[in-house]
PDB file of C-alpha atoms in Angstrom:
ATOM      1  CA  MET A   1      90.979 126.133 105.457  1.00 37.00           C
ATOM      2  CA  LYS A   2      88.640 125.650 102.566  1.00 42.00           C
ATOM      3  CA  LYS A   3      91.219 123.773 100.508  1.00 46.00           C
ATOM      4  CA  TYR A   4      91.851 121.486 103.246  1.00 43.00           C
ATOM      5  CA  VAL A   5      88.031 120.638 103.173  1.00 47.00           C
ATOM      6  CA  LEU A   6      87.832 120.358  99.727  1.00 52.00           C
ATOM      7  CA  GLY A   7      90.832 118.103  99.460  1.00 57.00           C
ATOM      8  CA  ILE A   8      89.343 115.720 101.938  1.00 57.00           C
ATOM      9  CA  GLY A   9      86.030 115.852 100.566  1.00 59.00           C
ATOM     10  CA  LEU A  10      87.632 114.809  97.236  1.00 61.00           C
ATOM     11  CA  LEU A  11      89.675 111.805  98.813  1.00 64.00           C
ATOM     12  CA  VAL A  12      86.494 110.827 100.580  1.00 63.00           C
ATOM     13  CA  LEU A  13      84.456 110.787  97.356  1.00 62.00           C
ATOM     14  CA  SER A  14      87.437 108.897  95.748  1.00 67.00           C
ATOM     15  CA  GLY A  15      87.431 106.297  98.397  1.00 66.00           C
ATOM     16  CA  LEU A  16      83.459 105.918  97.839  1.00 59.00           C
ATOM     17  CA  VAL A  17      83.626 105.404  94.259  1.00 61.00           C
ATOM     18  CA  LEU A  18      86.530 103.015  94.267  1.00 65.00           C
ATOM     19  CA  PHE A  19      85.127 100.872  97.053  1.00 64.00           C
ATOM     20  CA  GLN A  20      81.397 101.066  96.733  1.00 59.00           C
ATOM     21  CA  ASN A  21      81.178  97.579  96.397  1.00 65.00           C
ATOM     22  CA  TYR A  22      82.531  97.015 100.030  1.00 60.00           C
ATOM     23  CA  LEU A  23      80.725  99.726 101.899  1.00 57.00           C
ATOM     24  CA  LEU A  24      78.917  98.626 105.110  1.00 52.00           C
ATOM     25  CA  ARG A  25      76.083  96.774 104.393  1.00 54.00           C
ATOM     26  CA  ILE A  26      72.863  96.736 106.415  1.00 48.00           C
ATOM     27  CA  ASP A  27      73.657  93.238 107.809  1.00 60.00           C
ATOM     28  CA  VAL A  28      76.405  94.406 110.005  1.00 61.00           C
ATOM     29  CA  THR A  29      75.323  94.028 113.781  1.00 68.00           C
ATOM     30  CA  ILE A  30      75.252  97.012 115.895  1.00 69.00           C
ATOM     31  CA  TRP A  31      78.182  95.503 118.162  1.00 73.00           C
ATOM     32  CA  LYS A  32      80.186  94.675 115.081  1.00 75.00           C
ATOM     33  CA  LEU A  33      79.807  98.551 113.667  1.00 73.00           C
ATOM     34  CA  ALA A  34      80.515  99.706 117.222  1.00 76.00           C
ATOM     35  CA  PHE A  35      83.578  97.776 117.283  1.00 79.00           C
ATOM     36  CA  ILE A  36      84.807  98.878 113.746  1.00 79.00           C
ATOM     37  CA  LEU A  37      84.116 102.555 114.522  1.00 78.00           C
ATOM     38  CA  ALA A  38      86.136 102.242 117.819  1.00 81.00           C
ATOM     39  CA  PHE A  39      89.177 100.602 116.221  1.00 82.00           C
ATOM     40  CA  ALA A  40      88.755 103.267 113.171  1.00 81.00           C
ATOM     41  CA  ALA A  41      89.031 106.232 116.055  1.00 78.00           C
ATOM     42  CA  GLY A  42      91.897 104.582 117.855  1.00 77.00           C
ATOM     43  CA  LEU A  43      94.027 104.024 114.594  1.00 78.00           C
ATOM     44  CA  VAL A  44      93.631 107.629 113.286  1.00 75.00           C
ATOM     45  CA  ASN A  45      94.493 109.383 116.981  1.00 70.00           C
ATOM     46  CA  ASN A  46      97.680 107.162 116.920  1.00 72.00           C
ATOM     47  CA  LEU A  47      98.555 107.986 113.427  1.00 70.00           C
ATOM     48  CA  ILE A  48      98.065 111.631 114.457  1.00 64.00           C
ATOM     49  CA  GLN A  49     100.252 111.163 117.472  1.00 65.00           C
ATOM     50  CA  LYS A  50     102.645 109.168 115.564  1.00 66.00           C
ATOM     51  CA  ARG A  51     102.237 106.220 118.123  1.00 74.00           C
ATOM     52  CA  LEU A  52     103.518 103.230 116.425  1.00 75.00           C
ATOM     53  CA  HIS A  53     102.269 100.687 119.001  1.00 79.00           C
ATOM     54  CA  GLY A  54      98.788 102.002 118.968  1.00 80.00           C
ATOM     55  CA  SER A  55      98.646 102.426 115.342  1.00 81.00           C
ATOM     56  CA  PHE A  56      99.646  98.869 114.228  1.00 84.00           C
ATOM     57  CA  PHE A  57      97.170  97.601 117.336  1.00 86.00           C
ATOM     58  CA  PHE A  58      94.101  99.181 116.166  1.00 85.00           C
ATOM     59  CA  GLY A  59      95.217  99.013 112.692  1.00 85.00           C
ATOM     60  CA  THR A  60      95.632  95.207 112.716  1.00 88.00           C
ATOM     61  CA  GLY A  61      92.354  94.818 114.364  1.00 87.00           C
ATOM     62  CA  LEU A  62      90.516  97.028 112.121  1.00 84.00           C
ATOM     63  CA  PHE A  63      91.965  94.911 109.183  1.00 87.00           C
ATOM     64  CA  ILE A  64      90.777  91.667 110.843  1.00 87.00           C
ATOM     65  CA  LEU A  65      87.372  92.838 111.353  1.00 83.00           C
ATOM     66  CA  LEU A  66      86.680  94.109 108.173  1.00 81.00           C
ATOM     67  CA  ASN A  67      88.402  91.122 106.380  1.00 81.00           C
ATOM     68  CA  LYS A  68      86.075  89.033 108.246  1.00 80.00           C
ATOM     69  CA  GLN A  69      82.968  90.900 107.033  1.00 76.00           C
ATOM     70  CA  TYR A  70      84.020  91.326 103.331  1.00 74.00           C
ATOM     71  CA  HIS A  71      87.009  88.850 102.911  1.00 78.00           C
ATOM     72  CA  PHE A  72      89.325  91.114 101.122  1.00 79.00           C
ATOM     73  CA  LEU A  73      92.105  88.614 101.553  1.00 84.00           C
ATOM     74  CA  ALA A  74      91.759  84.789 102.104  1.00 84.00           C
ATOM     75  CA  VAL A  75      94.254  84.809 104.824  1.00 83.00           C
ATOM     76  CA  ASP A  76      93.386  83.896 108.723  1.00 84.00           C
ATOM     77  CA  THR A  77      93.782  85.785 111.660  1.00 86.00           C
ATOM     78  CA  LYS A  78      96.967  84.296 112.421  1.00 85.00           C
ATOM     79  CA  THR A  79      98.682  85.441 109.276  1.00 87.00           C
ATOM     80  CA  VAL A  80      97.441  88.756 109.376  1.00 85.00           C
ATOM     81  CA  VAL A  81      98.872  89.188 113.028  1.00 86.00           C
ATOM     82  CA  MET A  82     102.265  88.064 111.597  1.00 87.00           C
ATOM     83  CA  GLY A  83     102.182  90.401 108.539  1.00 87.00           C
ATOM     84  CA  ALA A  84     101.664  93.252 110.917  1.00 84.00           C
ATOM     85  CA  ILE A  85     104.400  92.486 113.189  1.00 85.00           C
ATOM     86  CA  LEU A  86     106.749  92.242 110.318  1.00 85.00           C
ATOM     87  CA  ALA A  87     105.695  95.419 109.144  1.00 83.00           C
ATOM     88  CA  TYR A  88     105.832  97.131 112.616  1.00 79.00           C
ATOM     89  CA  LEU A  89     109.427  96.082 112.887  1.00 79.00           C
ATOM     90  CA  GLY A  90     110.159  97.638 109.199  1.00 78.00           C
ATOM     91  CA  VAL A  91     108.506 101.072 109.893  1.00 73.00           C
ATOM     92  CA  SER A  92     110.033 101.207 113.379  1.00 71.00           C
ATOM     93  CA  ILE A  93     113.425 100.889 111.995  1.00 70.00           C
ATOM     94  CA  LEU A  94     112.599 103.289 108.928  1.00 66.00           C
ATOM     95  CA  LEU A  95     110.567 106.054 110.658  1.00 60.00           C
ATOM     96  CA  LYS A  96     111.798 105.920 114.298  1.00 56.00           C
ATOM     97  CA  PRO A  97     108.279 107.007 115.592  1.00 52.00           C
ATOM     98  CA  LYS A  98     106.970 107.562 118.930  1.00 49.00           C
ATOM     99  CA  GLN A  99     106.720 104.227 120.860  1.00 48.00           C
ATOM    100  CA  GLY A 100     104.159 105.367 123.683  1.00 47.00           C
ATOM    101  CA  ASP A 101     101.257 103.335 125.142  1.00 44.00           C
ATOM    102  CA  ILE A 102      98.468 102.291 123.209  1.00 42.00           C
ATOM    103  CA  ARG A 103      95.751 105.003 123.312  1.00 43.00           C
ATOM    104  CA  LEU A 104      92.086 104.963 122.066  1.00 43.00           C
ATOM    105  CA  PHE A 105      91.777 108.896 122.657  1.00 43.00           C
ATOM    106  CA  THR A 106      94.187 111.546 123.788  1.00 42.00           C
ATOM    107  CA  HIS A 107      93.379 115.175 124.721  1.00 39.00           C
ATOM    108  CA  LEU A 108      93.749 117.153 121.532  1.00 39.00           C
ATOM    109  CA  LYS A 109      93.405 120.732 121.239  1.00 38.00           C
ATOM    110  CA  SER A 110      93.630 123.355 118.377  1.00 36.00           C
ATOM    111  CA  LYS A 111      96.025 126.242 118.495  1.00 38.00           C
ATOM    112  CA  SER A 112      96.409 128.739 116.049  1.00 37.00           C
ATOM    113  CA  THR A 113      99.909 129.613 115.092  1.00 39.00           C
ATOM    114  CA  GLY A 114      99.371 131.406 111.820  1.00 41.00           C
ATOM    115  CA  LYS A 115      97.403 128.629 109.773  1.00 40.00           C
ATOM    116  CA  SER A 116      95.631 125.902 110.263  1.00 40.00           C
ATOM    117  CA  ALA A 117      96.508 123.105 112.361  1.00 39.00           C
ATOM    118  CA  TRP A 118      95.424 119.973 114.451  1.00 40.00           C
ATOM    119  CA  VAL A 119      98.151 120.322 117.212  1.00 41.00           C
ATOM    120  CA  GLU A 120      98.907 119.443 120.827  1.00 42.00           C
ATOM    121  CA  ASP A 121     100.883 122.133 121.444  1.00 51.00           C
ATOM    122  CA  GLU A 122     102.660 124.771 119.147  1.00 60.00           C
ATOM    123  CA  ASN A 123     105.486 122.614 118.650  1.00 71.00           C
ATOM    124  CA  ASN A 124     103.477 119.421 117.463  1.00 75.00           C
ATOM    125  CA  ILE A 125     101.568 119.792 114.061  1.00 78.00           C
ATOM    126  CA  ALA A 126      99.573 117.008 112.277  1.00 72.00           C
ATOM    127  CA  PHE A 127      97.609 116.985 109.533  1.00 68.00           C
ATOM    128  CA  GLY A 128      97.592 120.826 109.229  1.00 76.00           C
ATOM    129  CA  SER A 129     100.017 123.679 108.582  1.00 82.00           C
ATOM    130  CA  SER A 130     101.740 126.052 111.231  1.00 87.00           C
ATOM    131  CA  THR A 131     103.540 129.335 111.012  1.00 90.00           C
ATOM    132  CA  ARG A 132     105.549 130.205 114.045  1.00 92.00           C
ATOM    133  CA  TYR A 133     107.752 133.311 115.197  1.00 92.00           C
ATOM    134  CA  ILE A 134     110.339 132.956 117.547  1.00 92.00           C
ATOM    135  CA  HIS A 135     110.947 135.992 119.725  1.00 90.00           C
ATOM    136  CA  ASP A 136     112.953 134.350 122.627  1.00 90.00           C
ATOM    137  CA  THR A 137     115.675 136.558 123.741  1.00 90.00           C
ATOM    138  CA  HIS A 138     117.623 133.955 125.465  1.00 92.00           C
ATOM    139  CA  PHE A 139     117.517 131.367 123.128  1.00 93.00           C
ATOM    140  CA  THR A 140     119.339 128.080 123.518  1.00 93.00           C
ATOM    141  CA  TYR A 141     116.880 125.346 122.236  1.00 93.00           C
ATOM    142  CA  GLY A 142     113.851 124.605 120.578  1.00 92.00           C
ATOM    143  CA  ASN A 143     111.758 121.972 118.412  1.00 92.00           C
ATOM    144  CA  VAL A 144     109.143 121.066 115.984  1.00 91.00           C
ATOM    145  CA  ASP A 145     107.189 117.572 115.598  1.00 87.00           C
ATOM    146  CA  ALA A 146     105.476 117.407 112.422  1.00 85.00           C
ATOM    147  CA  ALA A 147     103.569 114.627 111.131  1.00 79.00           C
ATOM    148  CA  PHE A 148     101.630 115.028 107.619  1.00 78.00           C
ATOM    149  CA  GLY A 149     101.700 118.653 107.964  1.00 82.00           C
ATOM    150  CA  ASN A 150     104.012 122.019 107.026  1.00 89.00           C
ATOM    151  CA  ALA A 151     105.628 124.122 109.505  1.00 91.00           C
ATOM    152  CA  THR A 152     107.300 127.406 108.859  1.00 94.00           C
ATOM    153  CA  ILE A 153     109.458 128.693 111.793  1.00 94.00           C
ATOM    154  CA  TYR A 154     111.074 132.370 111.622  1.00 94.00           C
ATOM    155  CA  PHE A 155     114.132 133.157 113.716  1.00 94.00           C
ATOM    156  CA  ASN A 156     114.638 136.686 112.636  1.00 90.00           C
ATOM    157  CA  HIS A 157     113.846 138.236 116.046  1.00 90.00           C
ATOM    158  CA  THR A 158     115.421 135.610 118.041  1.00 92.00           C
ATOM    159  CA  VAL A 159     118.442 136.411 120.192  1.00 92.00           C
ATOM    160  CA  MET A 160     120.642 133.562 121.411  1.00 93.00           C
ATOM    161  CA  ALA A 161     121.860 133.459 125.202  1.00 90.00           C
ATOM    162  CA  GLY A 162     125.168 132.356 123.937  1.00 88.00           C
ATOM    163  CA  GLU A 163     127.156 131.502 120.559  1.00 92.00           C
ATOM    164  CA  GLU A 164     125.447 128.496 119.957  1.00 93.00           C
ATOM    165  CA  ALA A 165     122.126 127.197 119.981  1.00 94.00           C
ATOM    166  CA  THR A 166     120.088 123.810 118.931  1.00 95.00           C
ATOM    167  CA  PHE A 167     116.841 123.203 117.139  1.00 95.00           C
ATOM    168  CA  GLU A 168     115.231 119.798 116.598  1.00 94.00           C
ATOM    169  CA  VAL A 169     113.251 118.812 113.628  1.00 93.00           C
ATOM    170  CA  ASP A 170     111.199 115.595 113.907  1.00 88.00           C
ATOM    171  CA  ALA A 171     109.198 115.104 110.759  1.00 87.00           C
ATOM    172  CA  ALA A 172     107.156 112.451 109.050  1.00 82.00           C
ATOM    173  CA  PHE A 173     105.725 113.118 105.621  1.00 82.00           C
ATOM    174  CA  SER A 174     106.030 116.833 105.907  1.00 87.00           C
ATOM    175  CA  THR A 175     107.829 120.162 104.960  1.00 92.00           C
ATOM    176  CA  ILE A 176     109.587 122.087 107.182  1.00 94.00           C
ATOM    177  CA  HIS A 177     110.792 125.735 106.302  1.00 95.00           C
ATOM    178  CA  LEU A 178     113.208 127.416 108.718  1.00 96.00           C
ATOM    179  CA  TYR A 179     114.133 131.218 108.267  1.00 95.00           C
ATOM    180  CA  VAL A 180     117.327 132.326 109.896  1.00 94.00           C
ATOM    181  CA  PRO A 181     119.180 135.413 110.039  1.00 92.00           C
ATOM    182  CA  GLU A 182     121.707 135.552 107.324  1.00 90.00           C
ATOM    183  CA  THR A 183     124.482 136.241 109.935  1.00 90.00           C
ATOM    184  CA  TRP A 184     124.113 132.656 111.389  1.00 92.00           C
ATOM    185  CA  LEU A 185     126.021 129.581 110.518  1.00 93.00           C
ATOM    186  CA  VAL A 186     123.532 126.658 110.321  1.00 93.00           C
ATOM    187  CA  GLN A 187     124.838 123.293 110.749  1.00 93.00           C
ATOM    188  CA  VAL A 188     122.676 120.412 110.004  1.00 94.00           C
ATOM    189  CA  LYS A 189     123.060 116.974 111.695  1.00 92.00           C
ATOM    190  CA  ALA A 190     120.555 114.972 109.924  1.00 91.00           C
ATOM    191  CA  ASP A 191     119.280 111.304 109.988  1.00 87.00           C
ATOM    192  CA  LYS A 192     117.002 110.951 107.057  1.00 85.00           C
ATOM    193  CA  ALA A 193     115.209 108.330 105.062  1.00 80.00           C
ATOM    194  CA  PHE A 194     113.586 108.971 101.529  1.00 82.00           C
ATOM    195  CA  SER A 195     113.997 112.755 102.481  1.00 87.00           C
ATOM    196  CA  THR A 196     115.818 115.883 100.950  1.00 92.00           C
ATOM    197  CA  ILE A 197     117.426 119.061 102.633  1.00 94.00           C
ATOM    198  CA  GLN A 198     117.882 122.371 100.944  1.00 93.00           C
ATOM    199  CA  GLN A 199     120.050 124.709 102.274  1.00 91.00           C
ATOM    200  CA  ALA A 200     121.748 127.855 101.097  1.00 82.00           C
ATOM    201  CA  SER A 201     125.676 128.547 101.092  1.00 84.00           C
ATOM    202  CA  GLN A 202     126.764 129.286 104.454  1.00 84.00           C
ATOM    203  CA  PRO A 203     128.830 132.557 105.753  1.00 82.00           C
ATOM    204  CA  THR A 204     132.249 132.444 106.178  1.00 82.00           C
ATOM    205  CA  VAL A 205     132.318 135.048 108.875  1.00 84.00           C
ATOM    206  CA  PHE A 206     129.351 134.457 111.324  1.00 89.00           C
ATOM    207  CA  GLU A 207     127.962 135.737 114.657  1.00 89.00           C
ATOM    208  CA  LYS A 208     125.934 133.008 115.895  1.00 92.00           C
ATOM    209  CA  LYS A 209     125.818 129.256 115.281  1.00 93.00           C
ATOM    210  CA  LEU A 210     122.372 127.170 114.995  1.00 94.00           C
ATOM    211  CA  VAL A 211     122.850 123.326 115.124  1.00 95.00           C
ATOM    212  CA  VAL A 212     120.065 121.767 113.369  1.00 95.00           C
ATOM    213  CA  LYS A 213     119.232 117.960 114.342  1.00 94.00           C
ATOM    214  CA  ALA A 214     117.075 116.775 111.822  1.00 93.00           C
ATOM    215  CA  ASP A 215     115.060 113.257 111.982  1.00 88.00           C
ATOM    216  CA  LEU A 216     113.440 113.008 108.728  1.00 88.00           C
ATOM    217  CA  ALA A 217     111.362 110.301 107.185  1.00 83.00           C
ATOM    218  CA  PHE A 218     109.634 111.177 103.582  1.00 83.00           C
ATOM    219  CA  SER A 219     110.120 114.671 104.351  1.00 88.00           C
ATOM    220  CA  ASN A 220     111.667 118.139 103.399  1.00 93.00           C
ATOM    221  CA  LEU A 221     113.554 120.577 105.147  1.00 95.00           C
ATOM    222  CA  VAL A 222     114.488 123.879 103.592  1.00 95.00           C
ATOM    223  CA  ILE A 223     116.826 126.384 105.410  1.00 95.00           C
ATOM    224  CA  VAL A 224     116.705 130.106 104.251  1.00 93.00           C
ATOM    225  CA  SER A 225     119.042 132.734 105.007  1.00 89.00           C
ATOM    226  CA  SER A 226     116.985 136.094 105.513  1.00 82.00           C
TER     227      SER A 226
END
């Protein structure tokens, strides 16, 4: 936890140093400040949830408000909106994120799974890290959804219900480690963009088969036989 606090603190300090001339001034009205904070909160929340609609809605609104105040770019509101629409279409093709509704706040809770993580549940990691041990004795399906995080999942004590099971990985800007028994054959079916997959050589004789369906964007998937 300390390294995350230190890292975030240094990033904030870096931003203050670089953009010190653009910090909020006293002449900002309370209502404008309230709108800026509301759009910023909505943007962060939707980014964590990987909701594309909400992220671009609040991000565009926040930029318009700040640009009107500090004049970062000499463009009008219509140009900003058009640029945001084009960026939205590009990101939706590359990352295939969750669409969903536009949300300002959603219920988030923190659940410990070995390391620090800001998550909705044990399968959904955002801006943190998680270690999970699957002890299911009738395992057929599992999944992990990570955004800007790290997940380590152990299958050493997992018992498949049949000869084959499926595990889905949905990761953006993340690193996923899967530790599987050496007697398992792991078949990876991946849709990746700017991502890598590391996998050890597969056994010629195996007892079970794990099909890993991965959707990766700017992420790393590492599969280790143990």
